[in-house]
Coordinates of C-alpha atoms in Angstrom, one line a residue:
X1 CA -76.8 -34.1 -36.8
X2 CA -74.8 -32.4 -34.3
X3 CA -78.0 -30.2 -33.1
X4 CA -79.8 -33.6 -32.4
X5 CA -76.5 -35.2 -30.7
X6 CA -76.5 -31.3 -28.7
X7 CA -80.1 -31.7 -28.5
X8 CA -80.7 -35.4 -26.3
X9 CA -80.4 -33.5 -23.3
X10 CA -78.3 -36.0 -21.6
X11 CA -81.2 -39.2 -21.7
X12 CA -79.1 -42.2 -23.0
X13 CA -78.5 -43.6 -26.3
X14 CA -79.6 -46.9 -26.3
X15 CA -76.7 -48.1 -28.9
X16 CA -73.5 -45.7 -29.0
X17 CA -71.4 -47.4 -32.1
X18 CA -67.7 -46.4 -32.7
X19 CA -67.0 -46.8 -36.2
X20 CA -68.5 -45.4 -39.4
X21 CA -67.2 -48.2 -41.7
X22 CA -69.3 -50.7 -43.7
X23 CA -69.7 -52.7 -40.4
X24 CA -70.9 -49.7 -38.0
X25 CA -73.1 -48.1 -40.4
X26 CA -74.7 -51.9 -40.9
X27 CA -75.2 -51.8 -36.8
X28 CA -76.9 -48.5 -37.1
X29 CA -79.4 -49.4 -40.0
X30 CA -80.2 -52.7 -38.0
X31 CA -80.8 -50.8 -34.9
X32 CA -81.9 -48.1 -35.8
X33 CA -84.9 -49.7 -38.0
X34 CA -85.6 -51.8 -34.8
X35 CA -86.7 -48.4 -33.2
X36 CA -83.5 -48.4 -31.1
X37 CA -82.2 -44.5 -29.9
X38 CA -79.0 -45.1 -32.3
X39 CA -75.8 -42.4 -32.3
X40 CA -72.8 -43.4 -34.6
X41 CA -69.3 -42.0 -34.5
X42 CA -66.4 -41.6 -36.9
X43 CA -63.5 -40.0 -36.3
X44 CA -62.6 -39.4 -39.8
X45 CA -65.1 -39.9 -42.6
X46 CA -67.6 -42.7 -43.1
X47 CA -65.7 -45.8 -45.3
X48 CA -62.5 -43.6 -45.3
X49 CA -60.7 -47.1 -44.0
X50 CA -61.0 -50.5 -45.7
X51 CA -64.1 -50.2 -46.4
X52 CA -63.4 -47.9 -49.2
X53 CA -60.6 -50.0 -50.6
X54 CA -62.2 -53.3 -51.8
X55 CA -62.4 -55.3 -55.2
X56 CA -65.7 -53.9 -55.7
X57 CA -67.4 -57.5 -55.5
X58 CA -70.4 -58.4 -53.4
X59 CA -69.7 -62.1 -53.6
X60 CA -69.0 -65.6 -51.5
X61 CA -65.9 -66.1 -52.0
X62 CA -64.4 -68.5 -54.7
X63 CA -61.5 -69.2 -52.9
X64 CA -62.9 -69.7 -49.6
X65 CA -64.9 -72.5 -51.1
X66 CA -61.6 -73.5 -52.6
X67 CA -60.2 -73.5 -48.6
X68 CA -63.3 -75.5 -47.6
X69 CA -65.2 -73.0 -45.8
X70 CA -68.8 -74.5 -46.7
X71 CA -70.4 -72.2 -44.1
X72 CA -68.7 -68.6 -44.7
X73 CA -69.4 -68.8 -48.6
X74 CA -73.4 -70.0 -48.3
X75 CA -73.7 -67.4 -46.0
X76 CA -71.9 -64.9 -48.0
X77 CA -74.0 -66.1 -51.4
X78 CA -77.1 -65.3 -49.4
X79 CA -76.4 -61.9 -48.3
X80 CA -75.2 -61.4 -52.1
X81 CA -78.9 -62.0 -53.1
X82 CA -80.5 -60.0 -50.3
X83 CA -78.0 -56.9 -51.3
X84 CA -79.1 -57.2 -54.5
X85 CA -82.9 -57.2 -54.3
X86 CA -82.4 -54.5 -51.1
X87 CA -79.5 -52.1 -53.4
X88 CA -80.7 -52.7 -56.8
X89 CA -79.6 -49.5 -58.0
X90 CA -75.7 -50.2 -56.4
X91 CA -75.4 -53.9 -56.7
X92 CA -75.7 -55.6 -60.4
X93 CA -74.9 -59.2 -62.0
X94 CA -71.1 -59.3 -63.5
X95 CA -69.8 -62.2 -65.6
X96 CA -66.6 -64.0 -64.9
X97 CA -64.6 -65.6 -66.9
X98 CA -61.8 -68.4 -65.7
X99 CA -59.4 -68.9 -68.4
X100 CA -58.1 -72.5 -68.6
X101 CA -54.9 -73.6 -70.3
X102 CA -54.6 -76.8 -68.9
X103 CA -56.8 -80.0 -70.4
X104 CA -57.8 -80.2 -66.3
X105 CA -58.8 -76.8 -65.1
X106 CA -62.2 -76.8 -67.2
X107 CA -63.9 -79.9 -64.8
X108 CA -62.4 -79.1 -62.0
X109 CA -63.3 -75.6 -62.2
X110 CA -66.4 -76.4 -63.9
X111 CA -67.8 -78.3 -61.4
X112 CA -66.7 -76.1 -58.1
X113 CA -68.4 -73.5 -59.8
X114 CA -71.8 -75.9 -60.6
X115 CA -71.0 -75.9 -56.9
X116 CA -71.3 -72.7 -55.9
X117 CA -74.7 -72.1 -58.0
X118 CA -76.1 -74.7 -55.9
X119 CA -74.9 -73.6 -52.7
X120 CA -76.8 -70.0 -54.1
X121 CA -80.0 -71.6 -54.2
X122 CA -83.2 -69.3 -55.2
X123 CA -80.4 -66.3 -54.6
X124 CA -78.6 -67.3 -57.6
X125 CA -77.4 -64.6 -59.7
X126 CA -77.2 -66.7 -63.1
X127 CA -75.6 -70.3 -64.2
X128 CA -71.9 -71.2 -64.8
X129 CA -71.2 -73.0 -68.1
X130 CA -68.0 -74.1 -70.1
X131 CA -66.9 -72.1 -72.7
X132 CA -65.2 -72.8 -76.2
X133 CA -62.0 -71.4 -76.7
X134 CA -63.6 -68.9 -79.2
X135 CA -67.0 -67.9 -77.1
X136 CA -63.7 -67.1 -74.3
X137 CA -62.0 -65.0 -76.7
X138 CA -65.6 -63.2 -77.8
X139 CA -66.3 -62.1 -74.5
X140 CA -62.2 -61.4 -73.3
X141 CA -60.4 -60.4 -76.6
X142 CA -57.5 -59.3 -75.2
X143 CA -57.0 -62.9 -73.0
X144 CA -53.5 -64.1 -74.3
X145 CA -55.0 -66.9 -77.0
X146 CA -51.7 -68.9 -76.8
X147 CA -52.4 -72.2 -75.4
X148 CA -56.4 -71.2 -74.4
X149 CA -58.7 -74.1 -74.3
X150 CA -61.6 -72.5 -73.2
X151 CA -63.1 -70.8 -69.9
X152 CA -66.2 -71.6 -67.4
X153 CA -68.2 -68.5 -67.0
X154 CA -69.8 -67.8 -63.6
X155 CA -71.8 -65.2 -62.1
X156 CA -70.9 -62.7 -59.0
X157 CA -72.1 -59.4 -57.9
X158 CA -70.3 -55.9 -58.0
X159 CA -70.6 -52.7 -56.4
X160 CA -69.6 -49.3 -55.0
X161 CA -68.6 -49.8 -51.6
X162 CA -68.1 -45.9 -50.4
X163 CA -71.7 -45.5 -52.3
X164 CA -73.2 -48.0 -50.1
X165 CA -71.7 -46.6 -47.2
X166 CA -73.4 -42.9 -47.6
X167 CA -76.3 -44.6 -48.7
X168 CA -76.4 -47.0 -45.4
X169 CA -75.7 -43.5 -43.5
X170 CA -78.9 -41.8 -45.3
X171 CA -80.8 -45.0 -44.6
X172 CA -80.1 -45.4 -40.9
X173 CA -81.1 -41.4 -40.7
X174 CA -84.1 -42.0 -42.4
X175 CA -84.8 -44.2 -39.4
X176 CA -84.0 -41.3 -36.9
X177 CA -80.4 -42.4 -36.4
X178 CA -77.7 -39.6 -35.6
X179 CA -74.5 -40.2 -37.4
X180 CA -71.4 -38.0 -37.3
X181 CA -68.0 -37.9 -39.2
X182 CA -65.2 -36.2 -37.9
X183 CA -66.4 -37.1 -34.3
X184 CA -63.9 -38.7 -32.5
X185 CA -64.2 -40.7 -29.3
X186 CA -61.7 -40.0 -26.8
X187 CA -62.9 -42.0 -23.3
X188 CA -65.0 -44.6 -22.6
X189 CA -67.4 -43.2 -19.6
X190 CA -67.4 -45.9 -16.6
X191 CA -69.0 -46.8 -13.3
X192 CA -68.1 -49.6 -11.1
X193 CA -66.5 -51.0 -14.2
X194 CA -69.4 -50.9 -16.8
X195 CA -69.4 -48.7 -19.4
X196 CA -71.9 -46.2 -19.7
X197 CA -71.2 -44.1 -22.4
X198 CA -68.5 -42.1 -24.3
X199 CA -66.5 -38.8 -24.3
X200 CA -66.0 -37.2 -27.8
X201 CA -64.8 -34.3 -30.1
X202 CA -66.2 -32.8 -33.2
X203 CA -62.6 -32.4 -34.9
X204 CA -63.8 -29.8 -37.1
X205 CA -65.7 -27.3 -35.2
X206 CA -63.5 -28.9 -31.4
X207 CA -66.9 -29.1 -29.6
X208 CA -67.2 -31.9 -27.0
X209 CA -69.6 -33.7 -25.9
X210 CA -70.5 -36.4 -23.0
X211 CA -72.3 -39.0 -24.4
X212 CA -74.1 -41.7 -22.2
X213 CA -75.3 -44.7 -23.9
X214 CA -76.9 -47.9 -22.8
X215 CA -74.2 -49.9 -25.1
X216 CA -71.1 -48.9 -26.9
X217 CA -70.2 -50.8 -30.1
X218 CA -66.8 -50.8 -30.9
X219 CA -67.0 -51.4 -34.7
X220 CA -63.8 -49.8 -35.7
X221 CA -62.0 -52.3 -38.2
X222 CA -58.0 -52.6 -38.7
X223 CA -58.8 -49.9 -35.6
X224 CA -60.5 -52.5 -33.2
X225 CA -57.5 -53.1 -30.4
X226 CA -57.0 -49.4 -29.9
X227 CA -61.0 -49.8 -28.7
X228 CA -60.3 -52.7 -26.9
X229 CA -56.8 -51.0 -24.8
X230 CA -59.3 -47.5 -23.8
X231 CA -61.5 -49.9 -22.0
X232 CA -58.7 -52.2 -20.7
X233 CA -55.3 -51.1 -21.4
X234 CA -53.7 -54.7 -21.0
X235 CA -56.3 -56.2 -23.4
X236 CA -54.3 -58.4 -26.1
X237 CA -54.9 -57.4 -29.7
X238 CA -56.6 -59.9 -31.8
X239 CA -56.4 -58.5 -35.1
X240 CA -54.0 -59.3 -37.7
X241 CA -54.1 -57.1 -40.5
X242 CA -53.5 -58.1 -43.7
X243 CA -53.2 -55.5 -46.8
X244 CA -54.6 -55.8 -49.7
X245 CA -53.4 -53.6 -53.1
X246 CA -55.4 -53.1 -56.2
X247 CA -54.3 -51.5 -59.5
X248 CA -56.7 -49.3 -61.7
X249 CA -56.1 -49.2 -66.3
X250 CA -57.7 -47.8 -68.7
X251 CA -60.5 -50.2 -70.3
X252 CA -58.8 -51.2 -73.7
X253 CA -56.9 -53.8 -71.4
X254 CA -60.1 -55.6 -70.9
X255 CA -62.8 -54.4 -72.9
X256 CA -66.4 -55.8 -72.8
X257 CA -68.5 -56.6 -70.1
X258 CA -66.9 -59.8 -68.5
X259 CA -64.5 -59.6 -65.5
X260 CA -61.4 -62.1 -65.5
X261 CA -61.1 -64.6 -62.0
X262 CA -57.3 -65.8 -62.4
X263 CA -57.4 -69.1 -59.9
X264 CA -54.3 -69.2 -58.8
X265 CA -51.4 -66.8 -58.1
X266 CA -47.8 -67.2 -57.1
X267 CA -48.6 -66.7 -53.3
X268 CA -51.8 -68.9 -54.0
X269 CA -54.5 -66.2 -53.7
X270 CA -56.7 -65.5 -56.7
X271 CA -56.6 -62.4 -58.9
X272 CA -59.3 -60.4 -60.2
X273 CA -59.4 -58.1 -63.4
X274 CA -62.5 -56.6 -63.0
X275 CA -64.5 -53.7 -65.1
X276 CA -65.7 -50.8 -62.9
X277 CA -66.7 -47.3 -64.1
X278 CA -65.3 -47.7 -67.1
X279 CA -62.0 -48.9 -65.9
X280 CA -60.4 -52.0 -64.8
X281 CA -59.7 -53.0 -61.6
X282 CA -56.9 -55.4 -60.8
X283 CA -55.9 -57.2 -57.6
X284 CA -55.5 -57.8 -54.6
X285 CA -52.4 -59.1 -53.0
X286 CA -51.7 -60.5 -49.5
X287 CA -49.6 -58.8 -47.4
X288 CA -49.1 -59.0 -43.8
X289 CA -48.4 -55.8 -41.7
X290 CA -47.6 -54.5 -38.5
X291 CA -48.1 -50.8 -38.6
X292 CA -52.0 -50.1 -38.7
X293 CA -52.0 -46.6 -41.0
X294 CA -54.7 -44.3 -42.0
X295 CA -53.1 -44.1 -45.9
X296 CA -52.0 -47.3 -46.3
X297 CA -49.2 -47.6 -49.2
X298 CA -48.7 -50.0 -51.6
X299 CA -45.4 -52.0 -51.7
X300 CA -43.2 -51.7 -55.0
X301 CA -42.9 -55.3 -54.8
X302 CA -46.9 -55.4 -54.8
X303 CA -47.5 -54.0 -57.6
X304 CA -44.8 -55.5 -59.2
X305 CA -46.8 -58.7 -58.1
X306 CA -50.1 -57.8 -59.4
X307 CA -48.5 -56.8 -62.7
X308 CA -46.7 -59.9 -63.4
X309 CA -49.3 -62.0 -62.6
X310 CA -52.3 -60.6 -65.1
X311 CA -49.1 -59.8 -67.8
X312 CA -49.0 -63.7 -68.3
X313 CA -53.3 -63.8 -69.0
X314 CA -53.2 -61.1 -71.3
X315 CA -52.3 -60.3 -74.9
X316 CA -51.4 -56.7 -73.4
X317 CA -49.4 -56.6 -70.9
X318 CA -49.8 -53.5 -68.8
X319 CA -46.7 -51.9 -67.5
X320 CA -46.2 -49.0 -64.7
X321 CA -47.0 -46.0 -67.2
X322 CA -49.8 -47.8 -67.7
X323 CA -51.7 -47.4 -64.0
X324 CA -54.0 -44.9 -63.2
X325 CA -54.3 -44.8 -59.5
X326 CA -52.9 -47.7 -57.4
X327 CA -54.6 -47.8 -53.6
X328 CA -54.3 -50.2 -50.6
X329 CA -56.8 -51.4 -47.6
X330 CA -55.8 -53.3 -44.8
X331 CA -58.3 -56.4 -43.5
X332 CA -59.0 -56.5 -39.9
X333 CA -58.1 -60.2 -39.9
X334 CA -58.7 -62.3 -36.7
X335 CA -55.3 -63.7 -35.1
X336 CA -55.4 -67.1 -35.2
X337 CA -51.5 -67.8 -34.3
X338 CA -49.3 -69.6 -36.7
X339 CA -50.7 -69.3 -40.2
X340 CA -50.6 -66.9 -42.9
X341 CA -53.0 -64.2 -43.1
X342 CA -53.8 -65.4 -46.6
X343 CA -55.5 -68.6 -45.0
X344 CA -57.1 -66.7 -41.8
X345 CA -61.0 -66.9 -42.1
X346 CA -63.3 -63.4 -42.9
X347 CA -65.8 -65.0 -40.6
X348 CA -66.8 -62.2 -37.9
X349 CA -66.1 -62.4 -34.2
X350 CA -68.0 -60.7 -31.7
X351 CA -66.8 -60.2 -27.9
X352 CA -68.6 -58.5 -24.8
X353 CA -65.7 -57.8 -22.2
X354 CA -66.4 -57.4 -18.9
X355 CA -67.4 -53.7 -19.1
X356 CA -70.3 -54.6 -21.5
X357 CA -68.2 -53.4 -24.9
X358 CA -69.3 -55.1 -27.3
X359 CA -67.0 -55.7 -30.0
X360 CA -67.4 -56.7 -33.9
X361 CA -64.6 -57.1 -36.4
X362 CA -63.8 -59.5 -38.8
X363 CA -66.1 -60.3 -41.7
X364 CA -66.0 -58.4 -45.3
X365 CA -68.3 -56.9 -47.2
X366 CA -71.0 -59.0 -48.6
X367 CA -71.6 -59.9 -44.9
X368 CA -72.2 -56.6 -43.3
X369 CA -75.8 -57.1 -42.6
X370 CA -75.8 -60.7 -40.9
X371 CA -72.6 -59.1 -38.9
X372 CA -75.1 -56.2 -37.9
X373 CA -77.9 -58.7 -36.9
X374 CA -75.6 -60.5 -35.0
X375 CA -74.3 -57.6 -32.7
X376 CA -77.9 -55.7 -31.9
X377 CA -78.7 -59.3 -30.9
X378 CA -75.9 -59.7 -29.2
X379 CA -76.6 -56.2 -27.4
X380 CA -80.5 -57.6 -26.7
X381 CA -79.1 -61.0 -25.2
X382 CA -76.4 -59.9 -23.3
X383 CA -76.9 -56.5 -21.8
X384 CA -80.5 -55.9 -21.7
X385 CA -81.9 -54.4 -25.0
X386 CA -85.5 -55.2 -25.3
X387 CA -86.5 -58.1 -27.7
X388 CA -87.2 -56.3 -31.2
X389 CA -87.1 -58.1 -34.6
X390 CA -84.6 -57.8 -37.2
X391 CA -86.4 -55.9 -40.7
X392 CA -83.1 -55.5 -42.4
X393 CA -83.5 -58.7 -44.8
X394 CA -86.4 -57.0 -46.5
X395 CA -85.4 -52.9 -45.7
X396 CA -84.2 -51.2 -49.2
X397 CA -81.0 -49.1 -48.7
X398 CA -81.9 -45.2 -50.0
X399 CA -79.7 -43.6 -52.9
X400 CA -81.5 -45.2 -56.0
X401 CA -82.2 -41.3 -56.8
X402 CA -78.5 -40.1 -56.6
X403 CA -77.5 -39.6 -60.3
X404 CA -81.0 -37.9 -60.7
X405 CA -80.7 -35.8 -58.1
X406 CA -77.6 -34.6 -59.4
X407 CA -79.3 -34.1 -62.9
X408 CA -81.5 -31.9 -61.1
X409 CA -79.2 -29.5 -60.0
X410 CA -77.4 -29.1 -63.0
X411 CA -80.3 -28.0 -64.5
X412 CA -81.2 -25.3 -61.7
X413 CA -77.4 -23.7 -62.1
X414 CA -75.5 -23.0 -65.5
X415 CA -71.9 -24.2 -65.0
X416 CA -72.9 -27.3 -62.7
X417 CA -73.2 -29.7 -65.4
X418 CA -69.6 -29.2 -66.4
X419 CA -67.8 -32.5 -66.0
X420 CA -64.8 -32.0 -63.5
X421 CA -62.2 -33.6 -66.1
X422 CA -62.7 -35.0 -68.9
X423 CA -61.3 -38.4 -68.0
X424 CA -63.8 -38.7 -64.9
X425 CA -67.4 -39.4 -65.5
X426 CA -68.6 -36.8 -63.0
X427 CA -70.1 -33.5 -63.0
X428 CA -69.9 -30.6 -60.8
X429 CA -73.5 -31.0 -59.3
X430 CA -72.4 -34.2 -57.8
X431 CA -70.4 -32.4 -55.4
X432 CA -72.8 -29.7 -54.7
X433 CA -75.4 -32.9 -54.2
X434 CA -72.7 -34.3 -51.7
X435 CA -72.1 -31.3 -49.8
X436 CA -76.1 -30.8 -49.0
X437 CA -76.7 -34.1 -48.6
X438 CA -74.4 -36.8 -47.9
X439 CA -72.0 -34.8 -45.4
X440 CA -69.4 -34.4 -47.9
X441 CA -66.7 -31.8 -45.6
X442 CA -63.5 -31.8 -47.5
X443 CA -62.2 -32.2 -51.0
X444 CA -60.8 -35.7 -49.9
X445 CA -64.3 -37.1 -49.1
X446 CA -65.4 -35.5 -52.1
X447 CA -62.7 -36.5 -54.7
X448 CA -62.5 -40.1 -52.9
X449 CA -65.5 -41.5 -51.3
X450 CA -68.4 -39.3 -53.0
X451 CA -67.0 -39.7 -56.1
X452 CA -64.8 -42.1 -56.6
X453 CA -62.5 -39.9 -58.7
X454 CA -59.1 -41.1 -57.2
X455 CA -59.3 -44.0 -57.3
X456 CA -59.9 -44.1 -61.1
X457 CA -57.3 -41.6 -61.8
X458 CA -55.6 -39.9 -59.5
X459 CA -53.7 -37.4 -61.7
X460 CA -57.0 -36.2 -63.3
X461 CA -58.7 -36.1 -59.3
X462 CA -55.6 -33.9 -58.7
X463 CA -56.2 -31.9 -61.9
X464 CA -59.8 -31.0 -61.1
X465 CA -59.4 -30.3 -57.0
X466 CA -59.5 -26.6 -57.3
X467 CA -62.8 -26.5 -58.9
X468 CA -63.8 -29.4 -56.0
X469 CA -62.5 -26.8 -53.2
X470 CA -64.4 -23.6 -54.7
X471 CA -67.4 -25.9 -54.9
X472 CA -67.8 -27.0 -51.4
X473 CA -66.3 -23.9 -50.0
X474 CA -69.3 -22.0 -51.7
X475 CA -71.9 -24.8 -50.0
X476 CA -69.9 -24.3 -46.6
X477 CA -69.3 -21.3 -46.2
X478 CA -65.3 -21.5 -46.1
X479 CA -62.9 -18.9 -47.2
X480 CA -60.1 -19.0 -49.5
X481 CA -58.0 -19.8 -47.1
X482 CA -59.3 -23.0 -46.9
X483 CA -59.9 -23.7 -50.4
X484 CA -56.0 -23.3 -50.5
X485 CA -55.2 -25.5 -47.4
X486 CA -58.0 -28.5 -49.0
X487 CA -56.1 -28.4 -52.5
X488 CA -52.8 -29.0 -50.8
X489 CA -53.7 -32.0 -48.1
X490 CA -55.1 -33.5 -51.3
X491 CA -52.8 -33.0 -53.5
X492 CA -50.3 -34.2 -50.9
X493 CA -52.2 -37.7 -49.8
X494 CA -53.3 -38.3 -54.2
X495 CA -49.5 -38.1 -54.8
X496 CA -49.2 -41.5 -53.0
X497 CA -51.9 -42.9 -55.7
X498 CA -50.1 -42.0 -58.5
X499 CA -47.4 -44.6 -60.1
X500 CA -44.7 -42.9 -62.8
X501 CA -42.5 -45.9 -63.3
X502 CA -40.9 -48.3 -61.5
X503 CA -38.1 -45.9 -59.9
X504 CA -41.2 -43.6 -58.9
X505 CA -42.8 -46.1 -56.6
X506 CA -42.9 -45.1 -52.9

């Protein structure tokens, strides 16, 4: 990638995106497949932010339907369905189960749910029905049977979200995209105050380059107002960020196939206790912040939070020993002044300022395509792009050969189907496989986004870094030196994963 970037002899790009999250890598596959001369930028690694960090669900949005935004959840439920048929190999049907106690909860939830089938349409991923009190307990044994009336089952989608990522980066190169990590922009290039392209630094290798570009995308997340200030320093920020925490247990605290929708928390969220690789994720909390960090931590009192609330649904309740890994994300909310972040809309906001930047942020997940359709046709509208279709509705997303790739080269090399720890479901080819393929450059992307070994145990991703750091080093060609270094900065950043007890917590 960075021979092609060296390579362009100085004719422009027609789209330059900042931002290698799950919004700028949907710009590039949406451009790029329109035949547009796409470069993509990420100063760290792609979905090292937020969009690493999510509940896993590709969904619209139960309680935004509860809020009353019609339009944000029909669009999000048809995305869901196009994800599905385009990622079938990432994105798969998961039950849900809403326990009800009350003699009320099972119409009223019963029928928001009939609801939100309808709003689905042909998309639909399956029916929602009542449930007895003992078809409830068949599918959640370990729901707290006191006072249980019954349940209404629904159906949502689930995902890998740093798996989609790479696989949107391999897609949008498959259409003759250049994408970099570790490429930070440091200017925006002007003349007579309209942007014309960017300045920026390989971090690992400290190459620059000068970049000129027809538009400049700033799709940077939680990072968007430090965009916005390099083109006009007294720009006013106009995100918001919100964090979110999640919590990962072993199985046995929800065993079977079902996820758990709790409808109503303390602070008036919902909470989600949902199965993933084997483990279970909990969460998310609300959180408003005001320092925008890299590593965000979670709060004792979040966790505390997130534990008291699924204690009182389950015949177990989980304690602090009990967590895995704990990590946080931080939403690139949009300010809208004078309400909490917890009511403040994921619908996605694009700007052009005078220069020509165009900026996206906002939005979530499920929505990344339509947000990505949006911007390129934004960029066609507003500063000159010629008129070219969108193909993403019907483009499948690459990676459906991953695991057997993998398989592959554990065959070719003795030793490379060792798992890395027995309490992860990898092997050692699937680092190999990342390093030659999917621009895996550190133990940290490895261990984190190419696996997704610390965030489902961040002792055992800890444990098994060494044999990460050998691994790569032997694919990059790095010395021991580094192996060294890589072990330590991960070992340093997976401490803040790690929960011991309540004291422990920082």
């Amino acid at each position: 990638m960075i021979e092609r970037l060296a390579a362009s002899g100085g004719q422009p790009w027609d789209l330059c995106i900042i931002g290698g999250g799950a919004t700028g890598l949907g710009v590039a596959v949406d451009a790029a497949s329109r035949g547009f001369r796409t470069l993509l930028l990420e100063q760290f690694d792609f979905a090292k932010g937020t969009s690493s960090r999510a509940t896993k669900l590709v969904h619209g949005g139960v309680r935004y339907l509860q809020q009353g935004n019609v339009k944000l959840v029909t669009e999000a439920l048809h995305e869901r369905g196009i994800l599905r048929q385009n990622a079938p190999h990432l994105v798969k049907d998961l039950s849900f189960i809403v326990p009800n106690y009350k003699w009320w909860e099972g119409p009223y939830y019963g029928l928001g749910l009939k609801v939100y089938d309808w709003m689905a349409g042909s998309l639909g991923l399956g029916k929602s029905r009542l449930l007895s009190r003992e078809e409830t307990l068949q599918m959640a044994p370990t729901l707290d049977g006191e006072g249980l009336r019954g349940g209404v089952l629904y159906h949502d989608g689930q995902f890998d979200d740093a798996r989609l990522a790479i696989n949107l980066a391999q897609t949008a190169a498959a259409n003759d995209a250049v994408l970099l990590n570790y490429c930070r922009v440091d200017t925006l290039l002007k003349k007579e105050g309209r942007i014309e392209g960017v300045t920026a630094t390989d971090t690992l290798s400290n190459q620059s380059f000068h970049i000129r570009a027809r538009t400049v995308i700033n799709a940077t997340g939680v990072f968007t107002d430090n965009v916005l200030r390099m083109d006009d320093p007294g720009a006013e920020p106009i995100i918001n960020p919100s964090q979110g925490v999640h919590i990962m247990l072993d199985k046995d605290f929800l065993p079977g196939d079902a996820a758990i929708l709790v409808p109503h928390t303390d602070d008036g969220r919902v909470l989600f206790a949902v199965p993933w690789h084997d483990k279970i994720i909990i969460g998310t909390t609300d959180t408003p912040v005001d320092h925008i960090d890299l590593e965000p931590r979670a709060l004792p009192e979040e966790i505390a939070f997130i534990l008291k609330q699924i204690g009182r649904y389950l015949r177990k309740v989980p304690g602090y020993e009990d967590i895995r890994s704990v990590y946080a994300g931080l939403r690139p909310l949009v300010k809208n002044s004078g309400r909490k972040t917890a009511e403040l809309s994921r619908d996605h906001l694009i700007l052009v300022s005078d220069s020509g930047l165009i900026t996206i942020t906002g939005g979530k997940w499920t929505t990344y395509r339509r947000m990505a359709e949006d911007t390129v046709n934004t960029a066609i509208s507003r500063l000159g792009l010629p008129e070219r279709a969108c193909i993403t509705a019907t483009l499948p997303i690459l990676g459906a050969d991953d695991d057997a790739t993998a398989q592959t080269l554990a065959a070719a090399h003795p030793g490379w189907g060792h798992r890395l720890h027995p309490r992860l479901p990898y092997i050692q080819s699937d680092i190999v496989r990342a390093a030659r393929a999917e621009m895996c450059m550190t133990v940290e992307d490895a261990l984190s986004r190419r696996t997704r070994s610390l965030l489902l145990d961040a002792q055992a991703a800890i444990d098994c870094a060494p044999v990460v750091a050998t691994l790569l080093a032997e694919e990059l060609g790095r010395d021991q030196a580094w192996q060294d270094t890589q072990v330590a900065e991960f070992t340093q950043l997976a401490q803040g994963y790690l929960v011991h007890s309540k004291i422990h917590i920082s």
